[in-house]
Amino acid sequence: MAFVIIGGGVGGCGAALELADAGYPVTLIERKEYLLSGSSDTTPCRLGLGFHYADSETALHCLKTTIHFIKKYRDFILAKDLPEMHPYRRTRYFVVKDSSFSLDHITTVYDNLRKEYIKLISEDPSNEVLGPADVFCRPLSKTEYSQWVNEEIVVAGFETAEQVLNWPIFKEHITHLVEHHSQITVYKNTEVIDVKQSEDDTGFDLEFLRKCSNKNEKMHADFIINSSWHNIDSINRKVGIFMPPNSRTNRVKAIAQIKLPPNFEKSGPVNHMFFCFGPHCAFTNMSDNTAFITYEPVTNVEYSTECDFPQSLTHLMDGLVTEEEKQQYGQGILAGAIKYIPNLKGATVSEVRFGNVRTNGTVNISTLDSGHHSRRGLGVTEKLIDWIDNPCLKLVHFLENAACIKKMIGQHALANQHLTKIVLALTSPLTNPIKSSILEQVIRKQLQIYHSTEELINHADDISNKMAHIVEHKSKLRFLQPAPTKAYAKFNRGCPH
């Protein structure tokens, strides 16, 4: 079975490794020159434990996912050889006076996180990857943070066990695994031009441009995993998968890398910091006299719920940004961050990167009912039989996404068996091979459009009987009319649990 994964970000690379390790041959197509160089490379490196979410369910899922990630990749933790209580291995969360959520609400969420960590350790002692439960999260006195933050805007502070990923080393590691795996073929600097279902509806035919040779090539895929992130919807439309209006939001973000002022840490190492909840500030200390900072009013460049990614933002995502533009965003972010961390005065902007955050539904970070505050689920969905969308909504989700995809592939294989049985049952009575072939294509198309894998597996007999009734009673002319392509939008099932 030929698997093609479109998109070489963390989601695509994770899926490729999961399937390749299971023995499947995989082709990975990446539009850029390097793997993990798009939005995946625009990361503040925080291994979030859920403290930046006001929704308990989202926060708890974030905690579990990150623990799973750290258990597998603990060697890629920044400052991993320092003591657990060292500031470089602790993140401080500050609740500001104009927080979108009350201190009582936030304290409840944090208490739920602490209880869940205790529960996870009791279920499996190997889950204690964040230190003892009694230091998982603790309130701070003002004397512990007054020299670092603007006290006038802070209501309360908490120190958490949240750590930071050494992204450059991790990126190098994952890239090496993918590019040297015997079961993975990598096409970099390659753009998918067209995708269509094969004429016999068994798989897909792709056309893509190899930019290095400026030549178009073609390939057949039995199964496609669309991990192309902000381009995911444009790829889907090539095979008739249409996104319902306002079903997701693309939020283009800018993150600034700064060189810290000379005396910033003269009194000792400084923790990572996050100011919440709402459009505020975050600071990630990379322990090498540099840091990543965000200031949401500037960091959030633009929101879009359009089906097509806005052309006005494409140059940001493609790295076609002038130094003047970078400095404009970088200086704006730094000026905003200084309002929260005054000691950043004297810092200089060394780099600005742009990435995309994808959220289900409509998003406005400043409103209480925004989907930004409640990001549940993985985003993995089946769109057609043998087609799965894999937008990795959080970097640390990529392991869970990959495992979910492998499980779904098993479901798709079983659904295909039932689909073939239904087709054979309906076409075998026909003696005319031409009519049989035409009818087979029509039935297969109808089944793929209107029935999920779960329905084909659990209700094959009922579906077969209904299709037989249609074949028997509807005229050939009406039956052979193509189905409306936008019906594909209804086929949108998540990972089976």
Tab-separated table of C-alpha atoms in Angstrom:
chain	number	residue	atom	x	y	z
A	1	MET	CA	0.000	0.000	0.000
A	2	ALA	CA	1.484	3.337	-1.074
A	3	PHE	CA	1.127	6.076	1.550
A	4	VAL	CA	1.750	9.712	0.628
A	5	ILE	CA	2.014	12.365	3.336
A	6	ILE	CA	1.702	15.961	2.159
A	7	GLY	CA	3.551	18.329	4.492
A	8	GLY	CA	6.860	17.838	6.297
A	9	GLY	CA	6.096	19.713	9.500
A	10	VAL	CA	6.038	18.038	12.878
A	11	GLY	CA	2.658	16.426	12.154
A	12	GLY	CA	3.749	15.003	8.809
A	13	CYS	CA	7.118	13.811	10.114
A	14	GLY	CA	5.483	12.181	13.130
A	15	ALA	CA	2.969	10.328	10.944
A	16	ALA	CA	5.734	9.245	8.552
A	17	LEU	CA	7.826	7.765	11.370
A	18	GLU	CA	4.846	6.010	12.963
A	19	LEU	CA	3.792	4.346	9.704
A	20	ALA	CA	7.341	3.571	8.575
A	21	ASP	CA	8.164	1.944	11.913
A	22	ALA	CA	5.050	-0.219	11.405
A	23	GLY	CA	6.449	-1.392	8.071
A	24	TYR	CA	4.472	0.805	5.677
A	25	PRO	CA	6.318	2.444	2.752
A	26	VAL	CA	5.820	6.207	2.949
A	27	THR	CA	6.491	9.115	0.602
A	28	LEU	CA	6.735	12.479	2.366
A	29	ILE	CA	6.302	15.618	0.238
A	30	GLU	CA	7.468	18.963	1.662
A	31	ARG	CA	6.996	22.287	-0.121
A	32	LYS	CA	9.956	24.001	1.543
A	33	GLU	CA	13.658	23.293	1.212
A	34	TYR	CA	13.940	21.694	4.660
A	35	LEU	CA	11.731	19.559	6.872
A	36	LEU	CA	10.248	21.177	9.996
A	37	SER	CA	10.864	24.645	8.571
A	38	GLY	CA	7.347	26.124	8.439
A	39	SER	CA	5.083	26.873	11.378
A	40	SER	CA	6.735	24.015	13.279
A	41	ASP	CA	9.907	26.111	13.318
A	42	THR	CA	8.084	29.097	14.796
A	43	THR	CA	7.757	27.735	18.303
A	44	PRO	CA	8.256	29.399	21.694
A	45	CYS	CA	9.567	25.967	22.767
A	46	ARG	CA	7.317	25.701	25.841
A	47	LEU	CA	6.238	22.178	26.755
A	48	GLY	CA	2.842	23.342	27.930
A	49	LEU	CA	1.271	21.542	30.864
A	50	GLY	CA	-2.113	23.219	30.464
A	51	PHE	CA	-1.512	26.252	32.670
A	52	HIS	CA	-2.162	28.619	29.757
A	53	TYR	CA	-5.697	27.256	29.228
A	54	ALA	CA	-8.729	28.375	31.190
A	55	ASP	CA	-10.737	25.332	30.110
A	56	SER	CA	-10.050	22.397	32.453
A	57	GLU	CA	-10.649	19.675	29.855
A	58	THR	CA	-8.219	21.315	27.430
A	59	ALA	CA	-5.685	21.845	30.214
A	60	LEU	CA	-5.839	18.230	31.411
A	61	HIS	CA	-5.422	16.881	27.884
A	62	CYS	CA	-2.434	19.164	27.414
A	63	LEU	CA	-0.862	17.822	30.624
A	64	LYS	CA	-1.262	14.171	29.609
A	65	THR	CA	0.047	14.780	26.103
A	66	THR	CA	3.140	16.609	27.340
A	67	ILE	CA	3.951	13.939	29.925
A	68	HIS	CA	3.786	11.347	27.131
A	69	PHE	CA	6.083	13.525	25.017
A	70	ILE	CA	8.640	14.045	27.804
A	71	LYS	CA	8.754	10.324	28.607
A	72	LYS	CA	9.889	9.661	25.030
A	73	TYR	CA	12.034	12.748	24.461
A	74	ARG	CA	13.347	13.777	27.876
A	75	ASP	CA	16.873	14.055	26.468
A	76	PHE	CA	15.719	17.075	24.459
A	77	ILE	CA	14.640	19.168	27.450
A	78	LEU	CA	16.473	22.481	27.680
A	79	ALA	CA	18.898	22.529	30.640
A	80	LYS	CA	18.017	18.873	31.354
A	81	ASP	CA	21.186	18.359	33.393
A	82	LEU	CA	20.341	21.148	35.841
A	83	PRO	CA	18.360	20.444	39.053
A	84	GLU	CA	14.574	20.178	38.645
A	85	MET	CA	14.008	23.373	40.640
A	86	HIS	CA	16.461	25.457	38.594
A	87	PRO	CA	14.767	28.545	37.062
A	88	TYR	CA	15.564	27.363	33.527
A	89	ARG	CA	13.394	24.302	34.246
A	90	ARG	CA	10.474	26.215	35.776
A	91	THR	CA	7.879	28.526	34.225
A	92	ARG	CA	6.126	31.264	36.155
A	93	TYR	CA	2.545	32.184	35.294
A	94	PHE	CA	1.254	35.613	36.209
A	95	VAL	CA	-2.433	36.511	36.352
A	96	VAL	CA	-2.870	40.125	35.281
A	97	LYS	CA	-5.457	42.598	36.535
A	98	ASP	CA	-7.391	42.651	33.261
A	99	SER	CA	-7.328	38.875	32.842
A	100	SER	CA	-10.157	37.442	30.753
A	101	PHE	CA	-10.851	34.981	33.581
A	102	SER	CA	-11.049	35.504	37.329
A	103	LEU	CA	-8.291	34.456	39.706
A	104	ASP	CA	-10.724	32.011	41.358
A	105	HIS	CA	-11.443	30.346	38.020
A	106	ILE	CA	-7.749	30.098	37.162
A	107	THR	CA	-6.869	28.730	40.624
A	108	THR	CA	-9.504	26.019	40.163
A	109	VAL	CA	-8.014	24.972	36.815
A	110	TYR	CA	-4.517	24.870	38.335
A	111	ASP	CA	-5.766	22.803	41.259
A	112	ASN	CA	-7.376	20.376	38.793
A	113	LEU	CA	-4.054	20.063	36.994
A	114	ARG	CA	-2.219	19.303	40.246
A	115	LYS	CA	-4.795	16.629	41.193
A	116	GLU	CA	-4.528	15.068	37.740
A	117	TYR	CA	-0.725	14.916	37.992
A	118	ILE	CA	-1.022	13.133	41.335
A	119	LYS	CA	-3.535	10.717	39.811
A	120	LEU	CA	-1.315	10.002	36.799
A	121	ILE	CA	1.648	9.244	39.060
A	122	SER	CA	-0.455	6.896	41.204
A	123	GLU	CA	-1.558	5.041	38.052
A	124	ASP	CA	1.968	4.835	36.654
A	125	PRO	CA	5.034	6.025	38.634
A	126	SER	CA	6.916	6.579	35.361
A	127	ASN	CA	4.628	9.585	34.778
A	128	GLU	CA	6.547	11.525	37.427
A	129	VAL	CA	8.623	13.335	34.818
A	130	LEU	CA	7.941	16.811	36.201
A	131	GLY	CA	9.330	16.348	39.675
A	132	PRO	CA	7.422	15.653	42.904
A	133	ALA	CA	3.733	16.550	42.944
A	134	ASP	CA	4.187	18.975	45.843
A	135	VAL	CA	6.265	21.306	43.625
A	136	PHE	CA	4.217	20.798	40.449
A	137	CYS	CA	2.574	24.194	40.992
A	138	ARG	CA	2.925	26.606	43.889
A	139	PRO	CA	1.737	30.172	44.537
A	140	LEU	CA	4.395	32.873	44.671
A	141	SER	CA	4.741	35.671	47.175
A	142	LYS	CA	5.234	39.163	45.760
A	143	THR	CA	8.785	39.277	47.096
A	144	GLU	CA	9.637	36.313	44.863
A	145	TYR	CA	8.747	38.072	41.632
A	146	SER	CA	8.640	41.823	42.284
A	147	GLN	CA	12.127	42.444	40.874
A	148	TRP	CA	11.212	40.802	37.548
A	149	VAL	CA	7.679	41.868	36.647
A	150	ASN	CA	5.586	45.004	36.650
A	151	GLU	CA	3.737	44.663	39.970
A	152	GLU	CA	1.144	47.227	38.936
A	153	ILE	CA	-0.426	44.869	36.433
A	154	VAL	CA	-0.026	41.527	38.254
A	155	VAL	CA	-2.619	40.066	40.635
A	156	ALA	CA	-0.944	36.754	41.456
A	157	GLY	CA	1.947	34.532	40.445
A	158	PHE	CA	2.446	30.763	40.268
A	159	GLU	CA	5.597	28.747	39.699
A	160	THR	CA	5.045	25.586	37.676
A	161	ALA	CA	7.010	22.545	36.558
A	162	GLU	CA	6.586	23.527	32.910
A	163	GLN	CA	9.813	23.107	30.966
A	164	VAL	CA	11.207	24.113	27.592
A	165	LEU	CA	12.146	22.037	24.569
A	166	ASN	CA	15.587	22.377	23.040
A	167	TRP	CA	13.976	22.805	19.640
A	168	PRO	CA	17.108	23.095	17.419
A	169	ILE	CA	18.465	19.782	18.715
A	170	PHE	CA	15.058	18.100	18.601
A	171	LYS	CA	14.466	19.356	15.057
A	172	GLU	CA	17.822	17.948	13.951
A	173	HIS	CA	17.006	14.596	15.588
A	174	ILE	CA	13.574	14.174	13.963
A	175	THR	CA	14.879	15.314	10.567
A	176	HIS	CA	17.649	12.726	10.747
A	177	LEU	CA	15.220	9.931	11.680
A	178	VAL	CA	12.918	10.767	8.764
A	179	GLU	CA	15.579	11.302	6.113
A	180	HIS	CA	17.469	8.109	7.010
A	181	HIS	CA	14.522	5.772	7.496
A	182	SER	CA	14.576	2.902	4.997
A	183	GLN	CA	10.786	3.013	4.599
A	184	ILE	CA	10.516	6.768	3.964
A	185	THR	CA	11.158	8.561	0.675
A	186	VAL	CA	11.423	12.332	1.117
A	187	TYR	CA	10.650	14.878	-1.594
A	188	LYS	CA	11.749	18.318	-0.389
A	189	ASN	CA	11.321	21.590	-2.252
A	190	THR	CA	8.331	19.958	-3.942
A	191	GLU	CA	4.887	21.489	-4.364
A	192	VAL	CA	1.692	19.530	-4.958
A	193	ILE	CA	0.017	20.964	-8.064
A	194	ASP	CA	-2.982	18.682	-8.361
A	195	VAL	CA	-4.620	15.692	-6.678
A	196	LYS	CA	-7.560	13.720	-8.018
A	197	GLN	CA	-9.181	10.415	-7.334
A	198	SER	CA	-8.059	7.649	-9.679
A	199	GLU	CA	-10.458	6.793	-12.468
A	200	ASP	CA	-11.293	3.482	-10.803
A	201	ASP	CA	-11.692	5.270	-7.420
A	202	THR	CA	-8.975	3.117	-5.856
A	203	GLY	CA	-6.572	5.719	-4.555
A	204	PHE	CA	-5.383	9.078	-5.813
A	205	ASP	CA	-3.201	10.492	-8.580
A	206	LEU	CA	-0.893	13.366	-7.674
A	207	GLU	CA	0.959	15.850	-9.802
A	208	PHE	CA	3.740	17.845	-8.201
A	209	LEU	CA	6.479	20.286	-9.140
A	210	ARG	CA	10.077	19.416	-8.265
A	211	LYS	CA	11.452	22.924	-7.846
A	212	CYS	CA	15.069	21.798	-8.051
A	213	SER	CA	14.562	20.589	-11.634
A	214	ASN	CA	11.521	22.756	-12.454
A	215	LYS	CA	9.752	19.644	-13.741
A	216	ASN	CA	6.314	18.253	-13.033
A	217	GLU	CA	6.064	14.621	-11.978
A	218	LYS	CA	3.192	12.262	-11.217
A	219	MET	CA	2.610	9.632	-8.572
A	220	HIS	CA	-0.147	7.260	-7.466
A	221	ALA	CA	-1.121	7.013	-3.804
A	222	ASP	CA	-3.327	4.380	-2.225
A	223	PHE	CA	-3.712	6.552	0.866
A	224	ILE	CA	-3.126	10.268	1.508
A	225	ILE	CA	-2.464	11.980	4.827
A	226	ASN	CA	-2.811	15.729	4.394
A	227	SER	CA	-0.499	17.388	6.928
A	228	SER	CA	0.056	20.583	4.963
A	229	TRP	CA	-1.099	22.869	7.804
A	230	HIS	CA	-2.225	26.283	6.543
A	231	ASN	CA	-2.576	24.906	2.999
A	232	ILE	CA	-4.629	21.912	4.095
A	233	ASP	CA	-7.937	23.267	2.806
A	234	SER	CA	-6.606	24.216	-0.628
A	235	ILE	CA	-5.197	20.691	-1.058
A	236	ASN	CA	-8.510	19.172	0.059
A	237	ARG	CA	-10.521	21.142	-2.484
A	238	LYS	CA	-8.575	19.532	-5.318
A	239	VAL	CA	-10.480	16.292	-4.615
A	240	GLY	CA	-13.786	17.959	-3.777
A	241	ILE	CA	-13.457	18.210	0.011
A	242	PHE	CA	-14.938	21.556	0.986
A	243	MET	CA	-14.633	23.202	4.379
A	244	PRO	CA	-17.891	24.584	5.831
A	245	PRO	CA	-17.759	28.375	6.394
A	246	ASN	CA	-16.228	29.552	9.680
A	247	SER	CA	-15.295	26.014	10.720
A	248	ARG	CA	-11.715	26.966	11.527
A	249	THR	CA	-9.508	30.003	12.052
A	250	ASN	CA	-5.970	30.559	10.795
A	251	ARG	CA	-4.111	32.964	13.055
A	252	VAL	CA	-0.776	34.202	11.722
A	253	LYS	CA	1.625	34.929	14.566
A	254	ALA	CA	5.011	36.596	14.879
A	255	ILE	CA	7.552	35.592	17.509
A	256	ALA	CA	10.682	37.609	18.255
A	257	GLN	CA	14.050	36.265	19.312
A	258	ILE	CA	15.990	38.786	21.366
A	259	LYS	CA	19.419	39.199	22.870
A	260	LEU	CA	18.992	39.936	26.560
A	261	PRO	CA	20.376	43.123	28.134
A	262	PRO	CA	23.895	42.742	29.633
A	263	ASN	CA	22.741	42.832	33.268
A	264	PHE	CA	19.434	41.014	32.880
A	265	GLU	CA	20.520	38.028	34.968
A	266	LYS	CA	23.080	39.710	37.209
A	267	SER	CA	21.220	38.553	40.341
A	268	GLY	CA	20.717	35.003	39.032
A	269	PRO	CA	18.958	32.916	36.354
A	270	VAL	CA	15.491	34.104	35.363
A	271	ASN	CA	12.481	31.794	34.923
A	272	HIS	CA	10.363	31.544	31.801
A	273	MET	CA	7.249	33.714	32.181
A	274	PHE	CA	3.698	33.741	30.860
A	275	PHE	CA	1.139	36.482	31.539
A	276	CYS	CA	-2.501	35.435	31.311
A	277	PHE	CA	-5.334	35.316	30.378
A	278	GLY	CA	-5.943	37.250	27.205
A	279	PRO	CA	-3.786	39.243	24.773
A	280	HIS	CA	-0.688	39.596	26.934
A	281	CYS	CA	2.977	38.554	26.962
A	282	ALA	CA	5.212	35.463	27.133
A	283	PHE	CA	8.956	35.103	27.716
A	284	THR	CA	11.043	31.952	27.121
A	285	ASN	CA	14.599	32.119	28.430
A	286	MET	CA	16.823	29.964	26.214
A	287	SER	CA	19.632	30.009	28.840
A	288	ASP	CA	22.198	31.353	26.339
A	289	ASN	CA	21.567	35.086	26.825
A	290	THR	CA	18.734	34.949	24.279
A	291	ALA	CA	14.976	34.594	24.661
A	292	PHE	CA	11.806	34.220	22.632
A	293	ILE	CA	9.081	36.750	23.372
A	294	THR	CA	5.530	37.395	22.250
A	295	TYR	CA	3.201	40.318	22.839
A	296	GLU	CA	-0.222	39.293	21.593
A	297	PRO	CA	-1.519	42.656	20.267
A	298	VAL	CA	1.449	42.659	17.859
A	299	THR	CA	2.175	38.928	17.707
A	300	ASN	CA	-1.301	38.144	16.336
A	301	VAL	CA	-0.784	39.565	12.869
A	302	GLU	CA	-4.162	38.607	11.419
A	303	TYR	CA	-7.071	36.177	11.785
A	304	SER	CA	-8.810	34.522	8.854
A	305	THR	CA	-11.703	32.071	8.501
A	306	GLU	CA	-11.516	32.147	4.709
A	307	CYS	CA	-11.226	28.874	2.814
A	308	ASP	CA	-8.131	30.136	1.002
A	309	PHE	CA	-5.162	31.318	3.012
A	310	PRO	CA	-5.078	35.119	2.509
A	311	GLN	CA	-2.653	36.228	-0.179
A	312	SER	CA	-1.759	39.243	1.965
A	313	LEU	CA	-0.173	36.856	4.502
A	314	THR	CA	1.404	34.304	2.177
A	315	HIS	CA	4.708	36.172	1.977
A	316	LEU	CA	5.015	35.987	5.770
A	317	MET	CA	4.515	32.220	5.788
A	318	ASP	CA	6.898	31.748	2.860
A	319	GLY	CA	9.688	33.711	4.540
A	320	LEU	CA	9.591	36.508	1.967
A	321	VAL	CA	9.753	39.203	4.623
A	322	THR	CA	12.023	42.217	4.448
A	323	GLU	CA	14.336	43.055	7.326
A	324	GLU	CA	12.411	46.282	7.738
A	325	GLU	CA	9.146	44.348	8.232
A	326	LYS	CA	10.823	41.988	10.684
A	327	GLN	CA	12.190	44.843	12.752
A	328	GLN	CA	8.826	46.586	12.731
A	329	TYR	CA	7.154	43.523	14.234
A	330	GLY	CA	10.107	42.736	16.489
A	331	GLN	CA	10.325	46.219	17.986
A	332	GLY	CA	6.568	46.253	18.534
A	333	ILE	CA	6.703	42.921	20.358
A	334	LEU	CA	9.683	44.024	22.476
A	335	ALA	CA	8.052	47.328	23.414
A	336	GLY	CA	4.945	45.434	24.535
A	337	ALA	CA	6.930	42.862	26.508
A	338	ILE	CA	8.775	45.600	28.396
A	339	LYS	CA	5.415	46.702	29.863
A	340	TYR	CA	5.310	43.353	31.666
A	341	ILE	CA	9.050	42.735	32.198
A	342	PRO	CA	10.699	46.155	32.617
A	343	ASN	CA	14.190	44.642	32.873
A	344	LEU	CA	14.010	43.826	29.167
A	345	LYS	CA	14.891	47.453	28.433
A	346	GLY	CA	18.125	47.376	26.464
A	347	ALA	CA	17.343	44.071	24.731
A	348	THR	CA	17.850	43.891	20.973
A	349	VAL	CA	15.793	42.029	18.367
A	350	SER	CA	17.886	39.457	16.510
A	351	GLU	CA	15.217	37.541	14.554
A	352	VAL	CA	11.480	37.468	13.886
A	353	ARG	CA	9.659	34.373	12.648
A	354	PHE	CA	6.124	33.947	11.385
A	355	GLY	CA	3.902	30.927	11.763
A	356	ASN	CA	0.275	29.898	11.712
A	357	VAL	CA	-1.955	28.692	14.537
A	358	ARG	CA	-4.983	26.707	13.433
A	359	THR	CA	-8.009	26.567	15.732
A	360	ASN	CA	-11.396	24.956	15.205
A	361	GLY	CA	-14.262	27.435	14.912
A	362	THR	CA	-13.911	31.201	15.019
A	363	VAL	CA	-11.328	32.743	17.314
A	364	ASN	CA	-10.837	36.050	19.028
A	365	ILE	CA	-8.269	35.760	21.798
A	366	SER	CA	-9.851	38.685	23.650
A	367	THR	CA	-13.319	37.139	24.085
A	368	LEU	CA	-14.362	34.613	26.726
A	369	ASP	CA	-16.219	32.297	24.339
A	370	SER	CA	-13.330	32.093	21.880
A	371	GLY	CA	-12.249	28.657	20.684
A	372	HIS	CA	-8.718	29.745	21.597
A	373	HIS	CA	-9.458	29.053	25.270
A	374	SER	CA	-10.905	25.593	24.621
A	375	ARG	CA	-8.824	23.640	22.131
A	376	ARG	CA	-10.060	20.095	22.594
A	377	GLY	CA	-9.232	17.169	20.342
A	378	LEU	CA	-6.339	16.446	18.016
A	379	GLY	CA	-7.676	17.737	14.712
A	380	VAL	CA	-7.144	14.371	12.974
A	381	THR	CA	-10.171	13.629	10.774
A	382	GLU	CA	-11.062	11.293	7.931
A	383	LYS	CA	-12.331	13.195	4.907
A	384	LEU	CA	-12.729	10.321	2.467
A	385	ILE	CA	-11.976	6.651	2.618
A	386	ASP	CA	-8.168	6.524	2.333
A	387	TRP	CA	-7.812	10.275	3.039
A	388	ILE	CA	-7.015	11.681	6.493
A	389	ASP	CA	-6.400	15.291	7.495
A	390	ASN	CA	-3.647	15.706	10.075
A	391	PRO	CA	-3.338	19.307	11.285
A	392	CYS	CA	-1.102	18.996	14.365
A	393	LEU	CA	-2.725	21.650	16.563
A	394	LYS	CA	0.062	21.582	19.187
A	395	LEU	CA	3.678	20.530	18.694
A	396	VAL	CA	3.541	17.968	21.519
A	397	HIS	CA	0.419	16.380	19.981
A	398	PHE	CA	2.377	14.888	17.103
A	399	LEU	CA	2.927	11.547	18.863
A	400	GLU	CA	-0.750	11.185	19.707
A	401	ASN	CA	-1.752	12.307	16.207
A	402	ALA	CA	0.529	9.702	14.647
A	403	ALA	CA	-0.834	6.874	16.821
A	404	CYS	CA	-4.380	7.991	15.994
A	405	ILE	CA	-3.632	7.906	12.257
A	406	LYS	CA	-2.221	4.390	12.425
A	407	LYS	CA	-5.357	3.239	14.211
A	408	MET	CA	-7.603	4.943	11.662
A	409	ILE	CA	-5.727	3.294	8.780
A	410	GLY	CA	-6.717	-0.092	10.164
A	411	GLN	CA	-10.340	1.074	10.188
A	412	HIS	CA	-10.045	2.288	6.604
A	413	ALA	CA	-8.639	-1.060	5.447
A	414	LEU	CA	-11.575	-2.870	7.025
A	415	ALA	CA	-14.051	-0.372	5.533
A	416	ASN	CA	-12.538	-0.952	2.090
A	417	GLN	CA	-13.164	-4.681	2.436
A	418	HIS	CA	-16.837	-4.031	3.201
A	419	LEU	CA	-17.064	-1.507	0.373
A	420	THR	CA	-15.695	-4.059	-2.103
A	421	LYS	CA	-18.176	-6.692	-0.903
A	422	ILE	CA	-21.074	-4.271	-1.394
A	423	VAL	CA	-19.889	-3.354	-4.895
A	424	LEU	CA	-19.494	-7.010	-5.903
A	425	ALA	CA	-22.928	-7.918	-4.545
A	426	LEU	CA	-24.563	-5.200	-6.619
A	427	THR	CA	-22.597	-5.617	-9.861
A	428	SER	CA	-22.164	-9.410	-10.086
A	429	PRO	CA	-25.690	-10.006	-11.535
A	430	LEU	CA	-24.819	-7.854	-14.544
A	431	THR	CA	-23.588	-9.728	-17.605
A	432	ASN	CA	-22.580	-6.661	-19.609
A	433	PRO	CA	-18.986	-5.847	-18.521
A	434	ILE	CA	-19.267	-2.202	-19.598
A	435	LYS	CA	-22.435	-1.622	-17.580
A	436	SER	CA	-20.878	-3.503	-14.671
A	437	SER	CA	-17.757	-1.317	-14.772
A	438	ILE	CA	-19.757	1.929	-14.938
A	439	LEU	CA	-22.050	0.833	-12.127
A	440	GLU	CA	-19.090	-0.206	-9.985
A	441	GLN	CA	-17.524	3.254	-10.293
A	442	VAL	CA	-20.806	5.000	-9.469
A	443	ILE	CA	-21.528	2.824	-6.437
A	444	ARG	CA	-17.995	3.131	-5.106
A	445	LYS	CA	-18.168	6.921	-5.490
A	446	GLN	CA	-21.548	7.103	-3.738
A	447	LEU	CA	-20.355	4.958	-0.836
A	448	GLN	CA	-17.170	6.970	-0.377
A	449	ILE	CA	-19.062	10.253	-0.348
A	450	TYR	CA	-21.964	9.467	1.905
A	451	HIS	CA	-20.675	6.862	4.370
A	452	SER	CA	-17.916	6.964	6.944
A	453	THR	CA	-15.598	4.037	7.644
A	454	GLU	CA	-17.536	3.345	10.842
A	455	GLU	CA	-20.826	3.108	8.951
A	456	LEU	CA	-19.372	0.813	6.291
A	457	ILE	CA	-17.951	-1.499	8.951
A	458	ASN	CA	-20.974	-1.645	11.246
A	459	HIS	CA	-23.877	-1.328	8.792
A	460	ALA	CA	-22.639	-2.907	5.564
A	461	ASP	CA	-25.744	-5.063	5.037
A	462	ASP	CA	-28.157	-2.156	5.508
A	463	ILE	CA	-26.138	0.035	3.152
A	464	SER	CA	-26.001	-2.747	0.563
A	465	ASN	CA	-29.768	-3.213	0.684
A	466	LYS	CA	-30.407	0.507	0.289
A	467	MET	CA	-28.010	0.756	-2.652
A	468	ALA	CA	-29.692	-2.279	-4.267
A	469	HIS	CA	-33.042	-0.528	-3.945
A	470	ILE	CA	-31.620	2.566	-5.636
A	471	VAL	CA	-30.124	0.514	-8.468
A	472	GLU	CA	-33.403	-1.337	-8.998
A	473	HIS	CA	-35.865	1.548	-8.859
A	474	LYS	CA	-34.031	4.639	-10.109
A	475	SER	CA	-33.445	5.264	-13.766
A	476	LYS	CA	-29.943	4.851	-15.043
A	477	LEU	CA	-29.856	8.526	-16.063
A	478	ARG	CA	-30.632	9.817	-12.602
A	479	PHE	CA	-28.446	7.302	-10.832
A	480	LEU	CA	-25.397	7.984	-12.955
A	481	GLN	CA	-25.485	11.723	-12.261
A	482	PRO	CA	-22.408	12.739	-10.277
A	483	ALA	CA	-22.957	13.522	-6.613
A	484	PRO	CA	-22.542	17.127	-5.501
A	485	THR	CA	-18.897	17.553	-4.577
A	486	LYS	CA	-19.702	19.607	-1.487
A	487	ALA	CA	-21.234	16.508	0.064
A	488	TYR	CA	-17.671	15.577	0.939
A	489	ALA	CA	-17.747	18.192	3.680
A	490	LYS	CA	-20.092	15.951	5.671
A	491	PHE	CA	-17.467	13.201	5.876
A	492	ASN	CA	-15.537	14.506	8.847
A	493	ARG	CA	-14.934	11.893	11.530
A	494	GLY	CA	-12.266	12.107	14.202
A	495	CYS	CA	-9.942	9.505	15.642
A	496	PRO	CA	-11.719	6.392	17.002
A	497	HIS	CA	-11.095	5.941	20.726
